[in-house]
């Protein structure tokens, strides 16, 4: 039950039709740390919101949170999300597992179309005054024939975030896996943590002579063949094998192949971007006055702490907007005296 | 022990002399949520830091955190701080209980003078390249002869933060305790949560006729006598008694009397401010390039989530500064081939 004694409102195919006529104050696309923070603040501001989560976002995959104040540094991301989900439900947020396909601006409200269920899918449409885009990104991974071989190590000692896990690579033999020449420059930041860096282009592009020389000047070997597979055991990657049979022993690795942005549903809304990042003001408002963006979707550091603060900011600004447009509440009995 | 197997470095009068010759990368003034976040990130960026905490800051007094993703909404602030302190010590931060009296810019380094011990105090001086000001604020409280009467309720149902606890005042009879006419305007935001607001000026100033009329138009009674005492039991305030004997029943209250800023140690450094708030850029850098400010000391929302994100930002920018000024690390064996 939530704080008012009502049952928690986890929506599903079975009961979501009860909410189709409701106009939420806010629909939050994405139930990661940022979206959940927004939901908790909004509900505590006496505003109604629906969180729509597709599942398995970036923090879900993190095995150890490492650097978020207040929780054990070995807490897995999925436990943080579970705690936040219960917290949001406890203050009365609605929560639905589904994939947001489209958001249409109808003037006063948005119409949000959701795909619910992977099989026998249904496509309900919900309405809200505001939308918070908190659907995040996911890291691109090396594409091997056997993807399970990648999943066995990614998020363990094959990292995707240098800020989070750079220290865990300290002075170890590290592979840097890139998909573009620009990303090779990651090596010259990563060397703060370890100088024993081998760069793998996976045969995805031609490396320029200038970059080859720069790598040689630092003593960082370059491997340009496609990957055959990672070697290791028990989620501990210990080397890589290339298609030509070359074996390179490693102790850790960083994948720096860019990210996929989960924001196709915003395509029709023509929001200002810097590259793929949404541009927002200091309160996380995008170039559309009723759409806010949080965390990894916007410019800035991709860290849980940032997403959580973004949720605080967006919720507070939405509350200010709605409150300022509302009639002040007076103490009626005193006025009638 | 920390991650390297070294003993945790909690400094005290007994062992702090071992660190007097050390130049820390960063001294963090304040071990609240923001300062601890900065410490955790800095240590994970392979930088050395010392956290100096005077004790009993604003979050220490919070009985329920309410709105910070990842922890139980009934976790007391002091438990969050304890968790963060162990986390910071675990990644190798030094930590000292003491009161920072002065910070002097020596050019390349700062000299930070600390008072350690309330009795038989000693005044060690530590050095660092950067300073993070994370010492926060504390809310001004009504001044009664018997202050214990205030402490019995402040932080329980006598709140100091509307964003945190507005919902807990929902539709209750609430006292608003102010120390200036400007602060009376808090009533016209607080009425989002409840219209049953009584305003108490405690006889600290004369209320203008315009403001009196505005309150009357909303039906909010105004009491201008000084307070004698709060009534209640078991940390549950249920009314207030004025010096003239008037009794006003209440169910909750909000103290909006401004704050004391713990930043006297920065007085000699002439930092840009907006009122008392330090002005910072998007990475929390003040107008001094080697001084950063976090959380409640700077402009913006006074929320734990914001302070934690600020710690992330400041630490990351300091890392960038130091890293970019350092020689790149090369893989020597490969260069010698």
XYZ file of C-alpha atoms in Angstrom:
674
model
C 0.000 0.000 0.000
C 1.130 3.564 -0.560
C 1.203 6.355 2.011
C -2.536 7.005 1.573
C -3.384 3.363 2.201
C -4.289 2.759 -1.461
C -2.984 -0.362 -3.182
C 0.198 0.196 -5.212
C -0.715 0.939 -8.814
C 1.424 -1.294 -10.924
C -0.390 -1.172 -14.260
C -0.581 -4.113 -16.620
C -2.579 -5.252 -19.620
C -5.310 -6.254 -17.183
C -5.948 -2.931 -15.471
C -4.431 -0.199 -17.607
C -7.789 0.654 -19.208
C -8.759 2.268 -15.879
C -6.223 5.011 -16.634
C -6.952 5.706 -20.287
C -9.337 8.582 -19.481
C -6.993 10.085 -16.889
C -4.851 13.087 -17.776
C -1.638 12.660 -15.807
C 0.298 15.713 -14.830
C 3.431 13.976 -16.095
C 4.308 10.856 -18.045
C 7.883 9.776 -17.391
C 9.438 7.704 -20.145
C 11.989 5.508 -18.412
C 12.156 4.000 -14.938
C 15.903 4.354 -14.365
C 17.361 6.325 -11.481
C 16.479 9.669 -13.086
C 12.894 8.790 -13.965
C 12.267 7.319 -10.523
C 13.699 10.421 -8.846
C 11.359 12.603 -10.913
C 8.406 10.353 -10.015
C 9.125 10.496 -6.278
C 9.458 14.284 -6.279
C 6.392 14.801 -8.489
C 4.174 12.642 -6.323
C 5.463 14.433 -3.232
C 4.543 17.710 -4.973
C 0.964 16.358 -5.160
C 1.214 15.781 -8.904
C 0.179 12.571 -10.642
C 2.579 10.641 -12.793
C 2.963 7.458 -14.772
C 6.385 5.857 -15.189
C 6.748 3.710 -18.317
C 9.758 1.400 -18.223
C 10.911 -0.850 -21.053
C 13.283 -2.822 -18.796
C 16.994 -3.564 -18.865
C 18.414 -0.068 -19.096
C 22.032 0.926 -18.577
C 22.084 0.931 -14.767
C 20.242 -2.414 -14.698
C 23.433 -3.998 -16.083
C 25.840 -2.458 -13.567
C 27.157 -5.105 -11.184
C 28.508 -2.601 -8.639
C 27.391 0.995 -8.271
C 30.797 2.083 -6.902
C 30.240 5.795 -6.470
C 26.697 6.679 -5.431
C 26.530 8.086 -1.894
C 24.199 6.291 0.480
C 24.285 2.765 -0.880
C 26.856 0.037 -0.548
C 29.481 0.335 -3.330
C 28.793 -3.284 -4.238
C 25.044 -2.809 -4.664
C 24.024 -3.930 -8.161
C 22.159 -1.378 -10.279
C 19.066 -3.574 -10.439
C 18.731 -3.434 -6.628
C 18.861 0.365 -6.682
C 16.147 0.393 -9.340
C 13.986 -2.007 -7.338
C 14.324 0.187 -4.234
C 13.470 3.308 -6.245
C 10.524 1.594 -7.903
C 9.010 0.627 -4.551
C 9.695 4.137 -3.292
C 7.868 5.691 -6.271
C 4.952 3.252 -5.993
C 4.813 3.970 -2.263
C 4.164 7.658 -2.880
C 1.459 6.854 -5.409
C 3.136 6.836 -8.818
C 1.653 4.591 -11.492
C 4.148 2.246 -13.137
C 3.819 0.299 -16.374
C 6.201 -2.049 -18.174
C 6.036 -1.048 -21.820
C 7.825 0.582 -24.728
C 6.873 4.132 -25.676
C 6.485 4.248 -29.447
C 5.303 7.784 -30.011
C 4.585 11.085 -28.268
C 2.237 13.554 -29.957
C 1.786 17.138 -28.819
C -1.938 17.892 -28.789
C -1.512 21.444 -27.462
C -2.624 21.225 -23.826
C -1.713 17.550 -23.506
C 0.530 14.907 -24.976
C -0.737 11.596 -26.349
C 1.722 8.840 -25.472
C 1.424 5.576 -27.393
C 2.834 2.518 -25.644
C 3.494 -1.035 -26.777
C 2.647 -3.379 -23.911
C 3.611 -7.044 -24.029
C 6.131 -8.605 -26.387
C 3.556 -11.147 -27.528
C -0.093 -10.326 -28.217
C 0.981 -6.717 -27.797
C -1.579 -4.029 -27.147
C -1.071 -0.326 -27.898
C -2.797 1.867 -25.292
C -2.555 5.664 -25.463
C -2.123 7.721 -22.289
C -2.367 11.472 -21.834
C -0.363 13.958 -19.770
C 0.357 17.672 -19.506
C 4.116 17.182 -19.345
C 6.565 14.550 -20.589
C 9.854 13.693 -18.917
C 12.235 11.888 -21.285
C 14.326 9.656 -19.042
C 14.768 6.648 -21.299
C 18.537 6.812 -21.422
C 21.044 5.158 -23.666
C 22.652 1.783 -24.017
C 26.271 1.207 -24.910
C 27.076 -0.268 -28.297
C 28.972 -3.536 -27.843
C 31.286 -5.453 -30.159
C 29.174 -7.546 -32.526
C 30.305 -11.155 -32.395
C 28.564 -14.152 -33.874
C 28.106 -15.447 -30.340
C 26.862 -12.390 -28.393
C 26.675 -14.422 -25.184
C 30.478 -14.314 -25.226
C 30.270 -10.499 -24.941
C 27.511 -10.512 -22.295
C 29.610 -12.904 -20.176
C 32.123 -10.123 -19.533
C 30.476 -6.748 -20.310
C 29.637 -5.018 -17.026
C 32.102 -7.236 -15.135
C 35.800 -6.619 -15.938
C 34.968 -5.498 -19.469
C 33.749 -1.997 -18.639
C 31.696 0.569 -20.511
C 32.185 3.639 -18.253
C 35.631 5.033 -17.498
C 34.395 7.442 -14.825
C 32.684 4.598 -12.968
C 35.313 1.924 -13.383
C 38.608 3.541 -14.362
C 40.066 2.740 -10.959
C 39.294 -0.948 -11.467
C 41.632 -0.885 -14.465
C 44.467 0.689 -12.445
C 47.826 -0.390 -13.898
C 46.271 -3.454 -15.548
C 46.709 -4.655 -19.131
C 43.599 -3.177 -20.706
C 41.969 -3.569 -24.098
C 40.266 -0.525 -25.575
C 37.549 -1.531 -28.044
C 36.516 1.234 -30.430
C 34.338 1.636 -33.496
C 35.708 4.887 -34.896
C 39.027 6.698 -35.159
C 37.790 9.480 -32.868
C 37.155 6.977 -30.097
C 40.828 5.941 -30.128
C 41.487 9.226 -28.313
C 39.832 7.601 -25.303
C 43.228 5.925 -24.817
C 44.799 9.276 -23.974
C 42.356 9.787 -21.089
C 42.282 6.158 -19.992
C 46.070 6.281 -19.562
C 45.442 8.232 -16.354
C 44.454 4.848 -14.915
C 46.807 2.497 -16.788
C 49.495 2.886 -19.470
C 49.186 -0.754 -20.592
C 46.612 -0.117 -23.297
C 46.014 -2.192 -26.440
C 43.620 -0.707 -28.982
C 41.224 -2.887 -31.002
C 39.490 -1.369 -34.045
C 37.770 -4.683 -34.867
C 38.373 -3.957 -38.572
C 35.499 -1.472 -38.519
C 37.474 1.421 -40.074
C 40.873 2.414 -41.434
C 43.155 4.033 -38.870
C 44.998 7.102 -40.161
C 48.790 7.243 -40.203
C 48.700 10.207 -37.812
C 46.777 8.196 -35.232
C 49.013 5.146 -35.746
C 52.031 7.319 -35.001
C 50.381 8.815 -31.914
C 49.656 5.336 -30.554
C 53.211 4.203 -31.305
C 54.580 7.286 -29.506
C 52.730 6.147 -26.391
C 53.681 2.474 -26.791
C 50.066 1.371 -27.246
C 49.734 -1.578 -29.670
C 47.017 -1.356 -32.342
C 45.103 -4.433 -33.534
C 43.030 -3.909 -36.679
C 41.640 -7.415 -37.271
C 38.036 -8.246 -36.366
C 37.538 -10.007 -33.017
C 36.807 -13.708 -32.958
C 36.052 -14.005 -29.252
C 36.864 -12.981 -25.713
C 38.612 -15.501 -23.479
C 38.040 -15.909 -19.747
C 35.935 -17.640 -17.165
C 33.441 -16.763 -14.425
C 32.810 -13.296 -15.931
C 36.561 -12.557 -15.753
C 37.816 -11.712 -19.237
C 41.537 -12.528 -19.627
C 42.215 -11.924 -23.284
C 40.958 -11.662 -26.804
C 41.362 -13.741 -29.951
C 41.300 -12.115 -33.399
C 40.001 -13.719 -36.589
C 43.566 -14.250 -37.824
C 44.285 -16.328 -34.718
C 46.269 -13.650 -32.851
C 45.825 -13.988 -29.090
C 46.219 -10.907 -26.884
C 46.299 -11.462 -23.113
C 44.397 -8.782 -21.174
C 43.392 -8.195 -17.560
C 40.538 -5.775 -18.173
C 38.960 -3.746 -20.935
C 36.890 -0.724 -21.861
C 34.313 -0.631 -24.634
C 34.084 2.856 -26.165
C 31.863 2.312 -29.194
C 29.281 5.038 -28.632
C 25.719 4.548 -27.521
C 22.247 3.955 -28.793
C 19.826 6.693 -27.626
C 16.341 5.508 -26.692
C 14.517 8.574 -27.930
C 12.855 7.614 -31.214
C 9.484 8.517 -29.675
C 10.574 12.173 -29.652
C 11.337 12.178 -33.380
C 8.237 14.166 -34.381
C 8.855 16.936 -31.863
C 11.911 18.636 -33.364
C 13.790 19.222 -30.089
C 17.142 21.041 -30.084
C 20.115 18.709 -29.857
C 23.890 18.825 -29.698
C 24.801 15.728 -31.659
C 22.434 13.184 -30.194
C 22.285 14.833 -26.753
C 19.140 16.824 -26.012
C 19.887 20.424 -25.036
C 18.248 21.487 -21.773
C 18.279 24.513 -19.505
C 19.472 24.457 -15.889
C 16.180 22.834 -14.804
C 16.333 20.113 -17.521
C 13.726 21.735 -19.751
C 14.239 20.984 -23.460
C 13.462 23.457 -26.250
C 9.808 22.352 -25.867
C 8.382 24.036 -22.740
C 6.485 20.933 -21.578
C 9.160 18.326 -22.309
C 12.038 17.763 -19.896
C 15.023 15.443 -20.407
C 17.178 13.726 -17.796
C 20.426 11.902 -17.382
C 22.106 10.183 -20.286
C 19.728 11.621 -22.924
C 21.002 15.138 -22.305
C 24.408 16.804 -22.389
C 26.622 16.121 -19.380
C 28.039 13.238 -17.380
C 26.325 9.862 -17.654
C 26.228 9.094 -13.942
C 23.458 7.923 -11.628
C 24.013 10.870 -9.295
C 23.468 13.294 -12.175
C 20.298 11.559 -13.368
C 18.873 11.576 -9.829
C 19.560 15.307 -9.450
C 18.077 15.925 -12.912
C 14.885 14.203 -11.742
C 14.792 16.559 -8.754
C 15.235 19.610 -10.985
C 12.707 18.637 -13.654
C 10.044 17.698 -11.100
C 10.569 20.949 -9.199
C 10.279 23.079 -12.330
C 7.128 21.258 -13.464
C 5.647 21.813 -10.001
C 6.498 25.519 -10.232
C 4.861 25.777 -13.678
C 1.677 24.032 -12.607
C 1.492 25.755 -9.218
C 1.939 29.226 -10.663
C -0.828 28.591 -13.197
C -3.212 27.437 -10.437
C -5.600 29.430 -8.260
C -4.187 30.053 -4.764
C -5.817 27.931 -2.065
C -7.507 30.085 0.569
C -8.684 29.209 4.100
C -12.400 29.423 3.393
C -13.816 29.374 6.938
C -11.732 32.411 7.849
C -12.876 34.295 4.761
C -16.519 33.624 5.609
C -16.193 35.091 9.107
C 40.536 -1.657 5.552
C 40.180 0.157 2.260
C 40.270 -1.372 -1.227
C 44.075 -1.460 -1.216
C 44.177 -3.290 2.075
C 45.460 -0.231 3.958
C 43.895 0.665 7.298
C 41.153 3.301 7.057
C 42.638 6.742 7.660
C 40.443 8.408 10.200
C 42.639 11.229 11.419
C 42.614 12.485 14.982
C 44.741 14.580 17.310
C 46.907 11.497 17.782
C 47.910 10.805 14.189
C 47.192 13.922 12.151
C 50.822 15.077 12.319
C 51.639 12.276 9.834
C 49.771 14.283 7.199
C 51.078 17.777 7.859
C 53.807 17.470 5.206
C 51.466 15.951 2.651
C 50.018 18.091 -0.139
C 46.558 16.709 -0.804
C 45.085 17.090 -4.247
C 41.883 18.300 -2.597
C 40.722 19.321 0.859
C 36.953 19.013 1.174
C 35.420 21.235 3.840
C 32.303 19.401 4.979
C 31.421 15.723 5.211
C 27.774 15.967 4.215
C 26.329 14.151 1.231
C 27.995 16.520 -1.254
C 31.434 16.419 0.321
C 31.354 12.636 0.624
C 30.294 12.285 -3.009
C 33.230 14.470 -4.058
C 35.591 12.404 -1.881
C 34.435 9.082 -3.360
C 34.795 10.323 -6.935
C 38.166 11.988 -6.293
C 39.664 8.894 -4.715
C 38.338 6.788 -7.578
C 40.042 9.260 -9.949
C 43.316 8.381 -8.168
C 43.450 11.744 -6.392
C 44.096 12.187 -2.697
C 41.686 14.029 -0.474
C 41.005 14.975 3.110
C 37.424 15.488 4.299
C 37.085 17.811 7.303
C 33.720 17.550 9.041
C 32.555 19.722 11.938
C 29.588 17.436 12.714
C 25.838 17.927 12.963
C 25.119 19.477 9.576
C 21.694 19.933 8.047
C 21.159 16.393 6.746
C 22.354 14.966 10.081
C 19.152 16.356 11.609
C 16.745 14.913 9.037
C 14.671 12.108 10.544
C 13.471 10.745 7.172
C 15.158 11.311 3.848
C 11.876 10.978 1.934
C 13.013 11.626 -1.612
C 16.511 10.291 -2.328
C 16.472 7.395 -4.803
C 18.120 4.203 -3.622
C 17.557 4.403 0.117
C 14.515 3.711 2.214
C 12.373 6.874 2.519
C 12.508 6.481 6.305
C 16.305 6.349 6.489
C 17.553 9.095 8.832
C 20.097 11.518 7.396
C 22.743 10.425 9.896
C 22.599 6.853 8.543
C 23.158 8.095 5.004
C 26.155 10.090 6.201
C 27.569 7.081 8.056
C 27.244 4.920 4.921
C 28.887 7.621 2.799
C 31.677 8.117 5.325
C 32.546 4.413 5.305
C 32.351 4.436 1.513
C 34.790 7.374 1.300
C 37.165 5.831 3.849
C 36.941 2.548 1.951
C 38.319 4.145 -1.199
C 41.140 5.767 0.739
C 39.942 9.247 1.681
C 41.338 10.785 4.860
C 38.693 12.045 7.280
C 39.076 14.418 10.217
C 36.574 15.796 12.718
C 37.377 19.483 13.007
C 36.293 23.012 12.230
C 37.975 24.825 9.351
C 38.858 28.319 10.545
C 40.725 29.724 7.582
C 41.807 28.989 4.022
C 44.760 30.903 2.572
C 45.701 30.868 -1.095
C 49.459 30.375 -1.320
C 49.519 30.320 -5.132
C 50.105 26.667 -6.001
C 48.512 25.404 -2.810
C 46.032 26.363 -0.132
C 46.845 26.395 3.575
C 43.840 25.167 5.550
C 43.782 25.898 9.276
C 41.631 23.574 11.370
C 40.486 23.655 14.975
C 40.534 20.103 16.323
C 38.945 19.271 19.653
C 36.511 21.443 21.569
C 38.706 21.276 24.659
C 42.490 21.503 24.591
C 42.051 22.411 20.950
C 44.964 22.159 18.543
C 45.205 24.092 15.276
C 46.946 22.038 12.581
C 47.429 23.403 9.058
C 46.973 21.149 6.026
C 47.818 21.829 2.401
C 46.061 21.034 -0.873
C 45.991 22.066 -4.522
C 42.201 22.451 -4.598
C 39.512 23.245 -2.038
C 35.936 22.010 -2.216
C 33.589 24.090 -0.047
C 30.863 21.688 1.031
C 30.177 22.950 4.529
C 26.543 23.812 3.916
C 24.091 25.835 5.914
C 21.961 25.408 8.974
C 18.435 26.702 9.334
C 17.814 29.551 11.735
C 15.332 28.459 14.399
C 13.011 30.447 16.651
C 14.999 31.633 19.670
C 13.226 30.590 22.853
C 14.569 30.732 26.372
C 14.310 26.947 26.474
C 15.840 25.865 23.137
C 15.247 22.198 23.965
C 11.564 22.957 23.393
C 12.428 23.831 19.754
C 14.777 20.863 19.247
C 12.035 18.521 20.490
C 9.990 19.230 17.358
C 12.303 20.717 14.679
C 13.013 18.038 12.073
C 9.973 16.031 13.202
C 6.582 17.628 12.403
C 8.049 21.117 12.645
C 9.752 21.211 9.269
C 12.459 23.390 7.754
C 12.246 22.315 4.071
C 9.040 22.661 2.078
C 10.343 20.692 -0.907
C 11.251 17.768 1.342
C 8.248 17.805 3.649
C 5.464 19.831 2.039
C 3.469 16.649 1.454
C 3.612 15.837 5.163
C 1.727 19.082 5.809
C -1.007 18.192 3.303
C -4.297 19.816 4.360
C -3.134 20.130 7.972
C -3.300 23.173 10.235
C 0.183 24.559 9.785
C 2.141 27.308 11.497
C 4.550 29.301 9.360
C 7.333 30.816 11.470
C 9.153 33.721 9.830
C 11.748 36.306 10.745
C 11.177 38.867 8.006
C 8.299 40.257 5.983
C 9.710 38.770 2.762
C 9.524 35.300 4.255
C 5.765 35.671 4.770
C 5.470 35.112 1.017
C 6.407 31.503 1.729
C 2.734 31.140 2.699
C 1.690 31.676 -0.913
C 3.797 28.702 -2.041
C 3.086 26.532 0.998
C -0.637 26.834 0.234
C -0.096 24.346 -2.568
C 0.072 21.787 0.250
C -2.397 23.236 2.758
C -4.600 26.338 2.927
C -4.822 26.200 6.746
C -1.862 28.459 7.404
C -1.234 30.639 10.465
C 1.690 33.050 10.236
C 3.892 33.824 13.253
C 6.243 36.821 13.077
C 7.435 36.261 16.688
C 7.458 40.040 17.156
C 10.694 40.237 15.181
C 9.510 42.943 12.739
C 6.535 45.130 11.834
C 4.275 43.648 9.175
C 3.198 46.136 6.481
C -0.464 46.890 5.865
C -0.157 45.573 2.314
C 1.032 42.192 3.589
C -1.621 42.119 6.306
C -4.283 42.664 3.649
C -2.807 39.937 1.438
C -2.895 37.453 4.311
C -6.466 38.447 5.170
C -7.490 37.979 1.513
C -6.269 34.373 1.785
C -7.833 33.795 5.219
C -4.448 33.216 6.871
C -4.344 34.515 10.479
C -1.325 36.585 11.513
C 0.146 36.416 15.038
C 2.673 39.106 15.871
C 3.471 38.335 19.515
C 6.720 36.589 20.458
C 6.472 32.827 21.044
C 6.504 31.492 24.572
C 6.724 27.808 23.712
C 5.644 24.960 21.460
C 3.210 22.405 22.850
C 3.214 18.704 22.051
C 4.622 15.369 23.101
C 6.848 12.628 21.673
C 8.292 14.994 19.019
C 4.745 15.736 17.783
C 4.102 19.488 17.999
C 0.380 20.263 18.403
C 0.293 23.987 18.994
C 2.027 27.132 20.071
C 1.665 29.496 23.008
C 2.465 33.197 22.650
C 3.865 35.438 25.385
C 0.455 37.082 25.823
C -1.033 33.677 26.637
C -2.734 33.114 23.265
C -2.831 29.419 22.378
C -2.967 28.397 18.719
C -3.631 24.713 17.975
C -1.533 23.384 15.070
C -0.913 20.010 13.447
C 2.384 20.824 11.757
C 4.664 23.752 11.007
C 7.324 25.180 8.746
C 10.213 27.329 9.917
C 11.283 29.794 7.200
C 13.739 32.055 8.993
C 16.659 31.908 6.610
C 19.928 30.082 7.164
C 23.380 30.449 8.582
C 26.071 29.788 5.961
C 29.134 27.905 7.180
C 31.632 29.686 4.966
C 33.495 32.154 7.172
C 36.741 30.379 6.255
C 36.349 31.688 2.695
C 36.088 35.318 3.832
C 39.588 36.295 2.707
C 39.175 34.913 -0.805
C 36.692 37.401 -2.263
C 34.539 34.860 -4.149
C 31.584 36.023 -6.274
C 28.237 35.629 -4.544
C 24.565 36.204 -5.203
C 23.370 37.248 -1.769
C 25.037 34.649 0.425
C 25.025 31.921 -2.251
C 28.350 31.270 -3.955
C 28.152 31.619 -7.725
C 29.511 28.601 -9.613
C 29.740 27.431 -13.213
C 28.102 24.248 -14.507
C 30.880 22.146 -12.932
C 30.586 23.864 -9.506
C 33.715 25.981 -9.930
C 33.557 29.305 -8.066
C 35.116 32.523 -9.333
C 38.436 31.158 -7.979
C 39.733 28.506 -10.405
C 40.869 26.124 -7.646
C 37.883 26.488 -5.311
C 34.659 24.579 -5.962
C 31.396 24.877 -4.015
C 28.657 22.294 -3.562
C 25.092 21.931 -2.412
C 23.522 24.423 -0.054
C 26.439 26.893 -0.202
C 25.753 27.636 -3.857
C 22.735 28.836 -5.800
C 20.068 26.234 -6.464
C 17.905 23.718 -4.624
C 19.004 22.618 -1.164
C 18.500 18.894 -1.683
C 20.679 15.869 -1.002
C 20.376 14.704 -4.606
C 21.704 18.053 -5.835
C 24.647 18.058 -3.409
C 25.579 14.502 -4.425
C 25.532 15.415 -8.119
C 27.541 18.575 -7.358
C 30.187 16.377 -5.725
C 30.327 14.302 -8.914
C 30.725 17.403 -11.073
C 33.372 19.146 -8.957
C 35.460 15.983 -8.592
C 35.291 15.308 -12.324
C 36.355 18.833 -13.232
C 39.246 18.764 -10.755
C 40.361 15.430 -12.244
C 40.224 16.946 -15.737
C 42.297 19.951 -14.611
C 44.947 17.830 -12.931
C 45.003 15.166 -15.643
C 45.372 17.672 -18.453
C 48.287 19.334 -16.664
C 50.057 15.974 -16.208
C 52.466 14.124 -18.488
C 50.764 11.303 -20.431
C 51.622 7.838 -19.147
C 53.318 5.732 -21.810
C 53.842 1.957 -22.037
C 57.596 2.003 -21.545
C 58.503 -1.587 -22.493
C 56.893 -1.128 -25.899
C 58.744 2.125 -26.493
C 62.078 0.480 -25.711
C 61.532 -2.283 -28.254
